[in-house]
PDB file of C-alpha atoms in Angstrom:
ATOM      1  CA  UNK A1166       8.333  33.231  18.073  1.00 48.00           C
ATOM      2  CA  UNK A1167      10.639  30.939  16.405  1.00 50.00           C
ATOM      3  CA  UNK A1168       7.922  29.759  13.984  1.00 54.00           C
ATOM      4  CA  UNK A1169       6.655  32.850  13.022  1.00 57.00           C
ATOM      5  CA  UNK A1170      10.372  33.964  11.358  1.00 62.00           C
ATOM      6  CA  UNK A1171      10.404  30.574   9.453  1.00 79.00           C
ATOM      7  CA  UNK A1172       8.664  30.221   6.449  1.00 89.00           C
ATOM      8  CA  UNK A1173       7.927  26.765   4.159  1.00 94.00           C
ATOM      9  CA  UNK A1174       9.901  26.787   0.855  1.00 95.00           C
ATOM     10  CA  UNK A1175      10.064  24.362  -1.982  1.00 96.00           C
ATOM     11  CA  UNK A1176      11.566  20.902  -1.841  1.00 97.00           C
ATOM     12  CA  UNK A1177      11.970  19.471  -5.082  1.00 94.00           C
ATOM     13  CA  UNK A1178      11.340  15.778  -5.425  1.00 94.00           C
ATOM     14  CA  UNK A1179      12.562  15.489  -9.329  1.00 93.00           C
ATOM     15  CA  UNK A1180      10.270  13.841 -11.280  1.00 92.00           C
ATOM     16  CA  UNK A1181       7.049  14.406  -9.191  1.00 91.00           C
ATOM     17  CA  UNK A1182       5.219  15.622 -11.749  1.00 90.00           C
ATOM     18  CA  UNK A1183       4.556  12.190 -13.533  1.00 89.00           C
ATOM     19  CA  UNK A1184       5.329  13.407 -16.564  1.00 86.00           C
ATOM     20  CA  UNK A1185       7.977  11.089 -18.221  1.00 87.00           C
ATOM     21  CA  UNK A1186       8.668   7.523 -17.052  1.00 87.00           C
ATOM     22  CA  UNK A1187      12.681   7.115 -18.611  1.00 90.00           C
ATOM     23  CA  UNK A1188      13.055  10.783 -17.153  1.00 91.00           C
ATOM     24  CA  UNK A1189      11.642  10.092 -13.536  1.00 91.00           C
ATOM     25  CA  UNK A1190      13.968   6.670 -13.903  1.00 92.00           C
ATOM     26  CA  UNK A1191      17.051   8.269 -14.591  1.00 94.00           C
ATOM     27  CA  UNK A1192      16.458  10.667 -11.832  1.00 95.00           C
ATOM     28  CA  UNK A1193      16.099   7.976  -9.345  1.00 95.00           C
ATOM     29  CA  UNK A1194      12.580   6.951  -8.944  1.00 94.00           C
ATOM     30  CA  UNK A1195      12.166   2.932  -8.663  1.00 92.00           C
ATOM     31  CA  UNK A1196       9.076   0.363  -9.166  1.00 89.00           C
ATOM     32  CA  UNK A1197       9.293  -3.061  -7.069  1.00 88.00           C
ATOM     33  CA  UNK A1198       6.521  -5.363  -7.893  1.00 80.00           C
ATOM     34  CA  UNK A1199       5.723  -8.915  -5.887  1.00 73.00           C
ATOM     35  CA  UNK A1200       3.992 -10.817  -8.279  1.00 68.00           C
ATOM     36  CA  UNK A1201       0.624 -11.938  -6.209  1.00 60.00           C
ATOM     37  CA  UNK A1202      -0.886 -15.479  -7.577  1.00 66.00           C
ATOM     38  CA  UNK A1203      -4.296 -14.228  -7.269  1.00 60.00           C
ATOM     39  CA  UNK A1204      -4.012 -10.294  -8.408  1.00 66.00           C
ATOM     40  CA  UNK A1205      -3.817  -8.600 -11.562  1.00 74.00           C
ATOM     41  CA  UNK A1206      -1.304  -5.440 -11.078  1.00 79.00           C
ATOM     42  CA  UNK A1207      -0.914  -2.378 -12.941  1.00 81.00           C
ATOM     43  CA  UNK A1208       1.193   0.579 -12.835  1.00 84.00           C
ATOM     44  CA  UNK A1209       0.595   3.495 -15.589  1.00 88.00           C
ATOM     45  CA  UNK A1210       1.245   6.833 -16.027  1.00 88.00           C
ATOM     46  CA  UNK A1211      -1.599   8.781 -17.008  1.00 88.00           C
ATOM     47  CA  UNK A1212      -1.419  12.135 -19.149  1.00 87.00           C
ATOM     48  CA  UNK A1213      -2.768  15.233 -18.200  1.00 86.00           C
ATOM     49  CA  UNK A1214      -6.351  16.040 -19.068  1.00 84.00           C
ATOM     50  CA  UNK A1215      -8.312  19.234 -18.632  1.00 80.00           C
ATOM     51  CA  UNK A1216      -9.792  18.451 -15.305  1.00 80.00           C
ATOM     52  CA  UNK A1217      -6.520  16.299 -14.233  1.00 82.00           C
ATOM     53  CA  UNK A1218      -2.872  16.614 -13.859  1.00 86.00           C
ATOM     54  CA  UNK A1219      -0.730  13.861 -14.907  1.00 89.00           C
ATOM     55  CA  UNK A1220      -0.979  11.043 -12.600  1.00 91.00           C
ATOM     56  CA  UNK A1221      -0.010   7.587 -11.793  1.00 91.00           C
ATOM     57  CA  UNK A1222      -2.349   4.911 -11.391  1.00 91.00           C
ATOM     58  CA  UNK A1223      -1.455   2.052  -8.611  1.00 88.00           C
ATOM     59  CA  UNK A1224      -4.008  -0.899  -9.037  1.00 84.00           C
ATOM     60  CA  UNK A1225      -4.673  -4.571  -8.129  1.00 82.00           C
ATOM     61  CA  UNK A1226      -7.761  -6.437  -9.050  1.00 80.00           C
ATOM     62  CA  UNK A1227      -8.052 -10.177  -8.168  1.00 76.00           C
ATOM     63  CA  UNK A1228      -7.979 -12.406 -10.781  1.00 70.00           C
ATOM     64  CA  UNK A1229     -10.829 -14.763 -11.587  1.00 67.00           C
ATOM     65  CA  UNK A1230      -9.990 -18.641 -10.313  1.00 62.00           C
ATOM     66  CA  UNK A1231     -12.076 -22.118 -11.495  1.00 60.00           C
ATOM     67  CA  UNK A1232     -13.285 -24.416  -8.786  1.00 60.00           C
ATOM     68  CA  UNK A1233     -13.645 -28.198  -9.335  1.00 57.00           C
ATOM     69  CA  UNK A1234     -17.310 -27.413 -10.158  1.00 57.00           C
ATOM     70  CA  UNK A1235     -16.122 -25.236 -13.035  1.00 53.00           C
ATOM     71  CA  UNK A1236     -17.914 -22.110 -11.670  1.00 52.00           C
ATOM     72  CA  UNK A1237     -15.287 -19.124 -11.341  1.00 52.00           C
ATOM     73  CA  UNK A1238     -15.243 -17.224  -8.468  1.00 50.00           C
ATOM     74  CA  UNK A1239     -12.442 -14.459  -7.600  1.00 58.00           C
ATOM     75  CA  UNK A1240     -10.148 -14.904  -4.175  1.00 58.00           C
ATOM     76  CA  UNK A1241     -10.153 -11.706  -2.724  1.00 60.00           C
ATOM     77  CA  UNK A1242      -6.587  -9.993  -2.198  1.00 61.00           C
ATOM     78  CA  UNK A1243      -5.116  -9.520   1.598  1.00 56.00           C
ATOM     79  CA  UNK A1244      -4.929  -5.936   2.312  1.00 57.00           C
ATOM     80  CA  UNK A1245      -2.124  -5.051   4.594  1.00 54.00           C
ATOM     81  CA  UNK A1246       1.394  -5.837   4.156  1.00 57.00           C
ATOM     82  CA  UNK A1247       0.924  -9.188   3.538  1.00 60.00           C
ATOM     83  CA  UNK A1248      -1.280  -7.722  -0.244  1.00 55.00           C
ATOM     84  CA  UNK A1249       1.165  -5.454  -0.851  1.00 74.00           C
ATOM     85  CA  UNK A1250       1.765  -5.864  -4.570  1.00 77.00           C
ATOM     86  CA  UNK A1251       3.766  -2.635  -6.207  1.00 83.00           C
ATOM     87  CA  UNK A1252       5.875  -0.298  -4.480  1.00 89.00           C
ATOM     88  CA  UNK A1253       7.201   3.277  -6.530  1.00 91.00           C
ATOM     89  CA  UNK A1254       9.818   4.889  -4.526  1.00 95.00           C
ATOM     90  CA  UNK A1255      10.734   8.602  -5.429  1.00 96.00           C
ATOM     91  CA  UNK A1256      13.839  10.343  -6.196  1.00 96.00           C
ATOM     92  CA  UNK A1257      16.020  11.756  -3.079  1.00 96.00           C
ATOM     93  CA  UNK A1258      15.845  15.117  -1.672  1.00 96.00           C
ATOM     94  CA  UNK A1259      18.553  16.480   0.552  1.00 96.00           C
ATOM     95  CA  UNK A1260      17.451  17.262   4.217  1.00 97.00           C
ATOM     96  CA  UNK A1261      18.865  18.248   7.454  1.00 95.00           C
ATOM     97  CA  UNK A1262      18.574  17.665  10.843  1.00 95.00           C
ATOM     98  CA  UNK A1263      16.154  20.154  12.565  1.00 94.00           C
ATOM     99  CA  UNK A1264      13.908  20.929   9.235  1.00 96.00           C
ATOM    100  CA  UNK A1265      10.398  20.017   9.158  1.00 96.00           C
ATOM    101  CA  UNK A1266       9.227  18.200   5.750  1.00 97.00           C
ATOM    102  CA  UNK A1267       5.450  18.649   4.449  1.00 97.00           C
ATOM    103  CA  UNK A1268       4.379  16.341   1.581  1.00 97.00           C
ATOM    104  CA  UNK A1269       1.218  17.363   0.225  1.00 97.00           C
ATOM    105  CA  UNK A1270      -0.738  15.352  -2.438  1.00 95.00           C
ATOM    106  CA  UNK A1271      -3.837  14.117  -4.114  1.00 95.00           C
ATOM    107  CA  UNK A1272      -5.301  10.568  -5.377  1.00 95.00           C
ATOM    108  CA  UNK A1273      -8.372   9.678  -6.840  1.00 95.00           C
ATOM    109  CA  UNK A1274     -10.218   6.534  -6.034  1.00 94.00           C
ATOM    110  CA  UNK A1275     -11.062   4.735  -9.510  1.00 94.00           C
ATOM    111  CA  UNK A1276     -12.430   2.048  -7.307  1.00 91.00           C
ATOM    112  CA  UNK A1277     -13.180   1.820  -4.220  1.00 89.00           C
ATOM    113  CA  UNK A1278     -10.994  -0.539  -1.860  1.00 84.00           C
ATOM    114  CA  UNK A1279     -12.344  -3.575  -0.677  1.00 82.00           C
ATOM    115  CA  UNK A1280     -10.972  -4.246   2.561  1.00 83.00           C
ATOM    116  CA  UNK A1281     -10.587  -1.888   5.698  1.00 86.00           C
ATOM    117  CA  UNK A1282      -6.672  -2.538   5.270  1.00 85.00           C
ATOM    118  CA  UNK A1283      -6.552  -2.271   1.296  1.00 86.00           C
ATOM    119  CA  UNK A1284      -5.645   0.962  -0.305  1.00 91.00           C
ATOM    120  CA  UNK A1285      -2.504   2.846  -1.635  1.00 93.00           C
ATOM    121  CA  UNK A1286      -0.467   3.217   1.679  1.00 94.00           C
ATOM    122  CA  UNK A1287       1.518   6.767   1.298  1.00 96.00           C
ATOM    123  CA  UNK A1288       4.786   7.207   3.474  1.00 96.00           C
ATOM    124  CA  UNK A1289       8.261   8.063   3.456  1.00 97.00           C
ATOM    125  CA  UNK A1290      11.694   7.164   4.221  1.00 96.00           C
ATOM    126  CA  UNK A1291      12.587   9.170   7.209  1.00 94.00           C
ATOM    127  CA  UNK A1292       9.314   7.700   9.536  1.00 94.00           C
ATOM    128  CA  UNK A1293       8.125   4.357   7.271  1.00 93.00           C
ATOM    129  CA  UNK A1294       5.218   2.858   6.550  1.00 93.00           C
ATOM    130  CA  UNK A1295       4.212   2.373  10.381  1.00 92.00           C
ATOM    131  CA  UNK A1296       2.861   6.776  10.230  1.00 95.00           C
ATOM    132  CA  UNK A1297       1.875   6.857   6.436  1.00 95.00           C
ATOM    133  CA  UNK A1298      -1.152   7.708   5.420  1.00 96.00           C
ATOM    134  CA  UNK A1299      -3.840   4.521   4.057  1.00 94.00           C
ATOM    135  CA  UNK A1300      -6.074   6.620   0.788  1.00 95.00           C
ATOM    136  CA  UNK A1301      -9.204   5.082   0.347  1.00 94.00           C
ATOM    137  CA  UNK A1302     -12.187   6.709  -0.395  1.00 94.00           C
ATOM    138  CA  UNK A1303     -15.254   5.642  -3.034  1.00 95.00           C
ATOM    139  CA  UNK A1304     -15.307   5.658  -6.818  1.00 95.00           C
ATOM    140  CA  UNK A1305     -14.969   9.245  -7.654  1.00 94.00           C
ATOM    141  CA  UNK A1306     -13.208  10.783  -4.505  1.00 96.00           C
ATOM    142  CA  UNK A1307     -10.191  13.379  -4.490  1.00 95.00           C
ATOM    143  CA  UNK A1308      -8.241  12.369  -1.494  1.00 96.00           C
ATOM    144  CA  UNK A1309      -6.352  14.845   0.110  1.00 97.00           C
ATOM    145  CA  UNK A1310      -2.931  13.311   1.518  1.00 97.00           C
ATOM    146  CA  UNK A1311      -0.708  15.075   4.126  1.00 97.00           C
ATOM    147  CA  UNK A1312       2.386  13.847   6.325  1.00 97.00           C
ATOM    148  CA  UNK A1313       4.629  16.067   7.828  1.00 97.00           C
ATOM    149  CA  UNK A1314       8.211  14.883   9.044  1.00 96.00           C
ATOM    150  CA  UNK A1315      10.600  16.255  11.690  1.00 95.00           C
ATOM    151  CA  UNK A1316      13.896  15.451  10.420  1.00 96.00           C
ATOM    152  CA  UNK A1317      16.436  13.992  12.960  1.00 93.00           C
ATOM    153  CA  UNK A1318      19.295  13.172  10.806  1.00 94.00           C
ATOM    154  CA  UNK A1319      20.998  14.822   7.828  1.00 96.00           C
ATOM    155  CA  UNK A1320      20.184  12.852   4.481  1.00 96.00           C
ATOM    156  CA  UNK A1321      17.729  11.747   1.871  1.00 97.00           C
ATOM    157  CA  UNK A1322      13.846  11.999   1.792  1.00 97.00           C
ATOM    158  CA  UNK A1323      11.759   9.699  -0.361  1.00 97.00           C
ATOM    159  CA  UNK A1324       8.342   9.860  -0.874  1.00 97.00           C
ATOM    160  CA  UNK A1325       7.163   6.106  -1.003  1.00 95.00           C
ATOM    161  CA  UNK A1326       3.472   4.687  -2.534  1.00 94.00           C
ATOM    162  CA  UNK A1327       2.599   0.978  -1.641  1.00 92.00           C
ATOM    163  CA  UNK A1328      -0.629  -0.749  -3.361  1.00 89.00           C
ATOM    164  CA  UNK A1329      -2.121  -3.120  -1.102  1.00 86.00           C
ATOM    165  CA  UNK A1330      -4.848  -5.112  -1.297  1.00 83.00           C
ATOM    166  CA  UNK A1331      -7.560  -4.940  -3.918  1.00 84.00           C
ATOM    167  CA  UNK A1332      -7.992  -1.250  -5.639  1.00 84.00           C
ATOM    168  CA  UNK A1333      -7.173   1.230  -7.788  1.00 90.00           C
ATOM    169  CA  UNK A1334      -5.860   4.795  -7.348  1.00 92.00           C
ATOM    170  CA  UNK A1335      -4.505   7.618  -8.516  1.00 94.00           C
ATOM    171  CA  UNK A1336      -1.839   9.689  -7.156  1.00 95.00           C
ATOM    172  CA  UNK A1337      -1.264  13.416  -8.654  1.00 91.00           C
ATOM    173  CA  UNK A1338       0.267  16.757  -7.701  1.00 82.00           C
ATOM    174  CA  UNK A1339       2.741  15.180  -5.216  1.00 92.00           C
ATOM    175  CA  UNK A1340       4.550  18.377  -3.315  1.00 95.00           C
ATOM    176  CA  UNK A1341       7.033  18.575  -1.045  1.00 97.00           C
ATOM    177  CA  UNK A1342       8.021  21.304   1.049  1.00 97.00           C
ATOM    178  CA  UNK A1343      10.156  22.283   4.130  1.00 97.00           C
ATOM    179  CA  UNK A1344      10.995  24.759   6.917  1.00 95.00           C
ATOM    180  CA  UNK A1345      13.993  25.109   9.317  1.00 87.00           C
ATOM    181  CA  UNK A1346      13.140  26.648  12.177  1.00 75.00           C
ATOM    182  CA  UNK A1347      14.655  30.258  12.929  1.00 69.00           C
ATOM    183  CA  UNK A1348      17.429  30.006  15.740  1.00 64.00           C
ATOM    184  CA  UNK A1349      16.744  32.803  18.327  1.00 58.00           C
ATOM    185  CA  UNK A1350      20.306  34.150  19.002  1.00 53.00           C
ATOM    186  CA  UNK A1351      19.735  35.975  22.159  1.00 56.00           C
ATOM    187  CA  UNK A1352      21.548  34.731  25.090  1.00 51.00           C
ATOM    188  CA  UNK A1353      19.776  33.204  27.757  1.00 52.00           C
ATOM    189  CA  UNK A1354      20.721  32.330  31.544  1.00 52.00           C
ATOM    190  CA  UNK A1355      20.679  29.307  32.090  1.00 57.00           C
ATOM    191  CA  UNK A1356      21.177  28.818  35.900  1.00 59.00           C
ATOM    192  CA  UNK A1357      17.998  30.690  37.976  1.00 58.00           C
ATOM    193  CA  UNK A1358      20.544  32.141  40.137  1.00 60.00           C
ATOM    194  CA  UNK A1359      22.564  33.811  37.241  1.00 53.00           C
ATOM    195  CA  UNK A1360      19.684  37.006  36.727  1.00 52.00           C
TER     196      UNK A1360
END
């Protein structure tokens, strides 16, 4: 089959590795932020250590608010689009029409989300944010993350990471791969009648 005489190969999102913030900059990565009254946001990278790659961290914790009695009390952060807080959107890769795109990755839940819609939402440019995939997990996890992408149109693909809501994850070993299907050359009849 068709399938079986295509193979995956590399696509190289530059940067990817987390490694150097001015480098992944100047290769085209971007950070948008919406500054949420009520959260605390950070964005870090994080060096590699001997049980984990470099990564970077996404997190939002609500920040602590006084009542008129004086007690303080924290306002929990909307999950969903409406918490959305940071957004890091990766360098482009060149892709054609026809290729399937695999992104492959890993995050590890610092904390533990505290909403059903809070998390680090994982997509990409070519399908959006409506078929990413939500990581959450509890304290401790490896997530494994996995969208694949027929592409319909010749262009750019960006990996994009949203924090939303209240949490704190870590995305590493982001990969990106793709395959073009082999085009079986044979002639075929097209009309019934034609045999």
């Amino acid at each position: 089959s068709a399938c079986q005489r295509s193979e995956w190969h590399e696509l190289p999102i530059p940067g990817a590795e987390f490694r150097d913030p001015q480098q992944m900059e100047a290769l085209g990565w971007s950070l948008e932020q919406r500054p949420l009254e009520q959260a605390e946001v950070q964005v870090e990278f994080l060096p590699p250590q001997a049980e984990h790659s470099a990564g970077l961290r996404l997190a939002a914790y609500a920040n602590p608010t006084e009542n008129r009695l004086t007690t303080i009390s924290q306002t929990p952060i909307a999950g969903g689009y409406e918490g959305a807080s940071s957004r890091i959107r990766s360098s482009a890769a060149s892709v054609q029409a026809g290729q399937l795109v695999r992104v492959a990755a890993k995050a590890r839940i610092l904390r533990a989300p505290t909403s059903p819609d809070s998390g680090v939402l994982v997509y990409d440019n070519q399908a959006g944010p409506s078929l990413g995939q939500l990581v959450r997990g509890n304290a401790g996890e490896l997530v494994s993350i996995e969208l694949y992408r027929f592409i319909v149109a010749d262009g750019e693909f960006r990996v994009l990471a949203e924090c939303r809501g209240q949490c704190d994850i870590v995305l590493e070993s982001i990969a990106t791969s793709v395959i073009s299907p082999a085009v079986n050359r044979r002639s075929y009849a097209t009309n019934p009648n034609d045999r």
